[in-house]
Amino acid sequence: MIVNNLESLKELIEKVKASQEKYATFSQEQVDKVFKKASIAANSARIQLAKMVVKETGMGIVEDKVIKNHFASEIVYNKYRDSKSCGVIELDESYGFQKIAEPLGIIAGIVPTTNPTSTAIFKALLSLKTRNAIIFSPHPRAKKSTIEAAKIILEAAIKAGCPEHIIGWIDEPTIELSQALMQHPDIKLILATGGPGMVKAAYSSGHPSLGVGSGDTPAVIDKTADIKTAVSSIILSKTFDNGMICASEQAVIVEDKIYESVRGEFQERGAYFVTAEEREKLGKTIIINGKLNVAIVGQPVSKIAEIAGIKIPEGTKVLIGEIEKVGYEEPFSYEKLSPILGMYRGNNFEEAVERRNGTSFRRYRHKV
């Protein structure tokens, strides 16, 4: 069936609910078999899914998306394969209590365009491990990739004995359908990964929700740091999948005593510090009408520089803007989801930490 309107969504939820009620009766042995087969199928498809994502969205790096898909499938499986998730999972006869695991029912999975397959994979696998069903609402720009990942896991789960509709999805996602899914009375939990607006909508749905919005992760480098390791780690983080991981650093605050040393190390490792004029042009490219410019998300620095109308040295890995302000008027203090970094100076460690706390100036985000 094709889910593209409220009526077809209602029909899907009914089918998924019936499948979940059957799956809730499965034993631990049956569940673990499903979990294993689904994980293997997802991991086997990690390369084709990575290629599909980059082709569909035009964002990120294939090789890095392969790693994310691998982590979401095999690493997640290895983490939870021996965990009990059915019936009595803990018994303490001394204190006379038991812990009993029961499924919730149907989970709504909101999936972002930045990680459309890896997010779908781990949410589907965790749902299967806990005898829950899940219905995905993909991002419109990445719907084919998300749906393909869901199909691969569903087919493997069915072959392992799972009911037919244990995983579902919206084929033509819209804001209306996403909200209808999240607000439906048969939805027992929402796993929302996306922008602040989507996370806020999940928390406002009336159902229990686990939301992951913007990251805006700041990092402090003080005089006790191993400068080479710190700078290398930040560059690796900012260049992985072209900076689309929401946990990657968005700003770095450097203690004054080592500022020039850190700056030099960044340059040595391929970072380019934009001039004041270039920073102005790049800032107008990062934020347009108060929102992140989607044209730069997950793009290489060469393309971002071209969009901004600035020239950068060949081989540049990261663009860095040296800034002082934090807030809506400073584009470099936003989450940028690209290989762009804001760099601040702190007179001492205490000031650097205070500045670090101020970089997360918007709501509905998480810190690492």
XYZ file of C-alpha atoms in Angstrom:
368
model
C 0.000 0.000 0.000
C 1.033 3.614 -0.627
C 0.712 5.975 2.323
C 0.176 9.485 0.980
C -2.911 10.791 2.781
C -4.657 10.621 6.147
C -6.898 7.717 5.156
C -4.016 5.510 4.009
C -2.048 6.445 7.135
C -4.946 5.339 9.313
C -5.111 2.039 7.425
C -1.353 1.514 7.866
C -1.526 2.147 11.608
C -4.277 -0.449 11.961
C -2.187 -3.071 10.139
C 0.947 -2.224 12.127
C -1.007 -2.396 15.381
C -2.278 -5.879 14.566
C 1.236 -7.047 13.688
C 2.685 -5.623 16.886
C 0.087 -7.380 19.009
C 1.224 -10.686 17.475
C 4.903 -9.810 17.834
C 4.378 -8.960 21.523
C 3.814 -12.675 22.166
C 7.239 -13.700 20.791
C 9.765 -15.337 23.088
C 13.257 -13.986 23.707
C 14.673 -16.634 21.390
C 12.317 -15.633 18.573
C 13.035 -11.927 19.076
C 16.784 -12.454 19.075
C 16.526 -14.368 15.807
C 14.619 -11.479 14.209
C 17.062 -8.939 15.643
C 20.061 -10.815 14.267
C 18.672 -11.406 10.775
C 17.533 -7.782 10.447
C 20.925 -6.483 11.629
C 22.810 -8.659 9.159
C 20.562 -7.532 6.296
C 21.044 -3.867 7.153
C 24.805 -4.217 7.468
C 25.018 -6.120 4.179
C 23.280 -3.198 2.473
C 25.445 -0.499 4.094
C 27.319 0.415 0.901
C 24.355 0.494 -1.468
C 22.360 2.556 1.047
C 25.237 5.018 1.473
C 25.486 5.518 -2.282
C 21.730 5.931 -2.515
C 21.690 8.638 0.164
C 24.403 10.750 -1.447
C 22.755 10.448 -4.857
C 19.313 11.371 -3.519
C 20.257 14.198 -1.145
C 23.476 15.503 -2.696
C 24.929 15.678 0.817
C 27.840 14.057 2.602
C 30.471 11.470 1.717
C 29.673 7.897 0.656
C 32.528 6.295 2.603
C 31.502 8.041 5.829
C 27.869 7.090 5.405
C 28.983 3.481 5.019
C 30.609 3.770 8.451
C 27.426 5.237 9.948
C 25.296 2.458 8.481
C 27.756 -0.123 9.791
C 27.667 1.386 13.269
C 23.861 1.546 13.283
C 23.580 -2.122 12.300
C 26.470 -4.353 13.383
C 27.753 -2.269 16.314
C 24.236 -1.716 17.676
C 23.547 -5.441 17.292
C 26.723 -6.415 19.154
C 25.839 -3.976 21.930
C 22.374 -5.431 22.585
C 22.425 -8.975 21.229
C 22.719 -10.540 24.698
C 20.384 -8.087 26.436
C 17.130 -9.519 27.732
C 14.076 -7.691 26.438
C 11.227 -10.159 27.003
C 9.496 -11.093 30.237
C 11.493 -11.189 33.453
C 14.814 -9.466 32.804
C 15.944 -9.111 36.411
C 15.116 -11.035 39.576
C 16.244 -10.155 43.078
C 14.950 -12.720 45.535
C 16.630 -11.020 48.501
C 14.562 -7.859 48.084
C 11.650 -9.632 46.468
C 11.285 -7.758 43.209
C 11.282 -8.495 39.502
C 11.856 -6.347 36.442
C 9.568 -7.352 33.587
C 10.070 -6.026 30.056
C 6.919 -5.337 28.073
C 6.633 -3.628 24.673
C 5.041 -0.201 24.371
C 3.250 -0.761 21.069
C 3.752 1.413 17.992
C 6.659 3.848 17.841
C 6.764 6.840 15.500
C 10.228 7.333 13.992
C 11.034 10.797 12.642
C 14.077 10.606 10.361
C 16.278 13.528 9.212
C 17.763 14.185 5.792
C 21.281 14.301 7.285
C 21.264 10.655 8.454
C 18.343 9.066 6.612
C 19.478 5.425 6.560
C 21.588 5.031 9.708
C 18.847 6.640 11.815
C 16.195 4.386 10.290
C 18.371 1.309 10.806
C 19.059 1.730 14.504
C 15.511 2.848 15.338
C 14.069 -0.148 13.506
C 16.499 -2.579 15.141
C 15.855 -1.282 18.657
C 12.117 -1.492 18.025
C 12.444 -5.108 16.918
C 14.631 -5.993 19.888
C 11.955 -4.675 22.272
C 8.956 -6.255 20.468
C 7.649 -2.897 19.311
C 6.500 -1.839 15.864
C 7.678 1.354 14.197
C 6.305 3.678 11.529
C 8.762 6.030 9.854
C 8.140 9.569 8.705
C 11.098 10.234 6.381
C 12.392 13.634 5.390
C 10.990 14.535 1.928
C 14.502 15.061 0.526
C 15.607 11.571 1.604
C 12.417 9.523 1.513
C 13.645 6.948 -1.027
C 16.736 6.127 1.035
C 14.881 5.896 4.336
C 12.139 3.728 2.856
C 14.697 1.431 1.208
C 16.466 0.926 4.549
C 13.127 0.187 6.220
C 12.175 -2.282 3.465
C 15.456 -4.186 3.776
C 15.006 -4.600 7.524
C 11.310 -5.470 7.195
C 11.954 -8.169 4.594
C 14.662 -9.733 6.758
C 12.421 -9.601 9.828
C 9.545 -11.294 7.993
C 11.866 -14.068 6.789
C 12.895 -14.560 10.419
C 9.262 -15.059 11.417
C 8.046 -11.514 12.146
C 4.470 -10.413 11.332
C 4.097 -8.762 7.943
C 3.531 -5.114 8.930
C 5.855 -4.765 11.928
C 7.594 -1.850 10.170
C 5.792 0.814 8.181
C 6.468 4.191 6.591
C 4.886 7.222 4.969
C 5.615 7.107 1.240
C 4.886 10.790 0.546
C 5.804 12.606 3.764
C 4.275 15.977 4.565
C 4.067 18.084 7.717
C 0.380 17.202 7.981
C 1.031 13.449 7.814
C 3.962 13.636 10.234
C 1.844 15.496 12.768
C -1.056 13.102 12.267
C 1.272 10.170 12.899
C 2.737 11.691 16.053
C -0.694 12.655 17.435
C -2.440 9.360 16.674
C -3.763 7.684 19.847
C -2.146 4.343 18.957
C 1.349 5.860 18.971
C 2.965 5.118 22.323
C 6.388 6.723 21.850
C 8.020 9.152 19.424
C 11.689 8.955 18.476
C 12.279 12.345 16.863
C 15.543 13.180 15.150
C 15.528 16.430 13.208
C 15.433 20.197 13.444
C 14.151 22.200 16.426
C 10.691 22.575 14.856
C 10.194 18.840 14.446
C 11.482 18.087 17.940
C 9.156 20.718 19.412
C 6.236 19.192 17.493
C 7.077 15.768 18.948
C 7.182 17.118 22.498
C 3.865 18.898 21.865
C 2.126 15.794 20.499
C 0.734 14.575 23.814
C 2.798 11.374 23.648
C 6.072 10.422 25.358
C 8.909 11.594 23.132
C 12.671 11.289 22.894
C 13.928 14.174 20.791
C 17.334 14.997 19.359
C 17.500 18.428 17.755
C 20.418 20.723 17.008
C 23.782 19.918 18.538
C 25.765 23.187 18.448
C 28.626 21.456 20.224
C 31.339 23.801 21.505
C 34.853 22.705 22.462
C 37.272 24.427 24.845
C 41.032 24.162 24.306
C 42.964 25.380 27.342
C 46.682 25.638 28.106
C 46.849 22.067 29.491
C 45.573 20.499 26.246
C 47.587 18.414 23.817
C 47.224 20.901 20.974
C 48.055 18.511 18.136
C 45.570 15.909 19.355
C 42.848 18.476 20.046
C 43.126 20.148 16.651
C 43.403 16.836 14.807
C 40.302 15.490 16.572
C 38.265 18.592 15.763
C 39.245 18.523 12.085
C 38.392 14.822 11.852
C 35.023 15.589 13.417
C 34.306 18.557 11.140
C 35.247 16.736 7.942
C 33.503 13.412 8.655
C 30.539 13.238 6.249
C 31.234 16.911 5.477
C 30.352 17.979 9.015
C 26.772 16.686 9.093
C 27.022 14.863 12.412
C 25.098 17.015 14.907
C 27.633 16.112 17.605
C 30.526 17.612 15.631
C 32.059 20.831 16.926
C 30.413 24.051 15.782
C 32.604 26.413 17.782
C 35.978 26.217 19.490
C 37.002 28.507 22.358
C 40.752 28.769 22.838
C 42.558 30.098 25.903
C 44.529 33.244 25.069
C 47.938 31.851 26.097
C 47.837 29.154 23.411
C 45.596 30.854 20.840
C 48.311 31.476 18.246
C 49.702 27.960 18.658
C 46.261 26.448 18.126
C 45.646 28.732 15.171
C 48.929 27.646 13.604
C 48.153 23.973 14.151
C 44.784 24.378 12.434
C 46.517 25.991 9.445
C 49.148 23.256 9.398
C 46.389 20.643 9.164
C 44.502 22.247 6.297
C 42.165 24.779 7.892
C 41.703 28.139 6.195
C 41.028 31.238 8.292
C 38.787 33.580 6.322
C 39.532 37.298 6.238
C 37.095 39.859 7.663
C 35.676 40.470 4.183
C 35.408 36.758 3.441
C 33.821 36.157 6.848
C 31.092 38.637 5.973
C 30.373 36.873 2.675
C 30.499 33.423 4.254
C 28.240 34.515 7.113
C 25.572 35.632 4.642
C 25.867 32.220 2.993
C 25.526 30.263 6.249
C 22.316 31.894 7.456
C 19.602 33.202 5.151
C 16.477 34.821 6.608
C 17.370 33.576 10.065
C 17.724 29.933 9.020
C 20.564 27.629 8.056
C 21.093 27.645 4.294
C 20.378 24.063 3.188
C 22.586 24.611 0.133
C 25.713 24.334 2.327
C 24.655 21.370 4.477
C 26.947 18.399 3.959
C 28.877 20.110 1.169
C 32.667 20.181 0.673
C 34.502 23.424 1.422
C 35.197 24.002 -2.283
C 31.487 24.176 -3.082
C 30.701 26.307 -0.027
C 33.444 28.752 -1.020
C 32.035 28.893 -4.538
C 28.537 29.641 -3.222
C 29.928 32.364 -0.946
C 32.015 33.878 -3.709
C 35.377 33.507 -1.982
C 38.643 31.906 -3.082
C 40.375 29.369 -0.849
C 43.664 27.470 -1.157
C 43.573 24.079 -2.838
C 43.420 21.264 -0.308
C 41.506 23.254 2.311
C 39.639 20.963 4.718
C 37.803 23.351 7.050
C 36.794 27.013 6.920
C 37.264 28.920 10.184
C 35.866 32.326 11.089
C 37.403 34.140 14.055
C 34.545 35.768 15.934
C 33.629 37.414 19.239
C 29.839 37.596 19.400
C 27.349 34.849 20.223
C 23.724 35.046 19.171
C 21.299 35.409 16.314
C 23.326 38.223 14.734
C 26.435 36.026 14.421
C 26.049 33.333 11.698
C 29.183 31.465 12.824
C 27.610 30.799 16.240
C 24.787 28.744 14.686
C 24.864 25.018 14.052
C 26.305 24.834 10.543
C 26.201 21.111 9.589
C 29.155 21.638 7.273
C 32.960 21.928 7.481
C 32.725 25.474 8.886
C 33.906 26.364 12.372
C 33.633 29.441 14.562
C 36.669 30.259 16.726
C 36.652 32.388 19.888
C 39.375 33.644 22.196
C 39.095 33.318 25.983
C 41.394 35.236 28.335
C 41.506 32.280 30.720
C 39.924 28.887 31.289
C 36.994 30.258 33.304
C 36.131 32.786 30.614
C 36.459 30.109 27.933
C 34.009 27.859 29.764
C 31.603 30.759 30.253
C 31.832 31.561 26.544
C 31.337 27.872 25.770
C 28.090 27.812 27.761
C 26.874 30.847 25.839
C 27.389 29.335 22.403
C 24.241 27.201 22.773
C 21.952 30.203 22.643
C 18.904 28.521 21.112
C 16.470 25.981 22.512
C 15.706 22.356 21.588
C 19.251 21.108 21.276
C 21.553 18.626 22.903
C 25.112 19.012 24.095
C 27.965 16.548 23.946
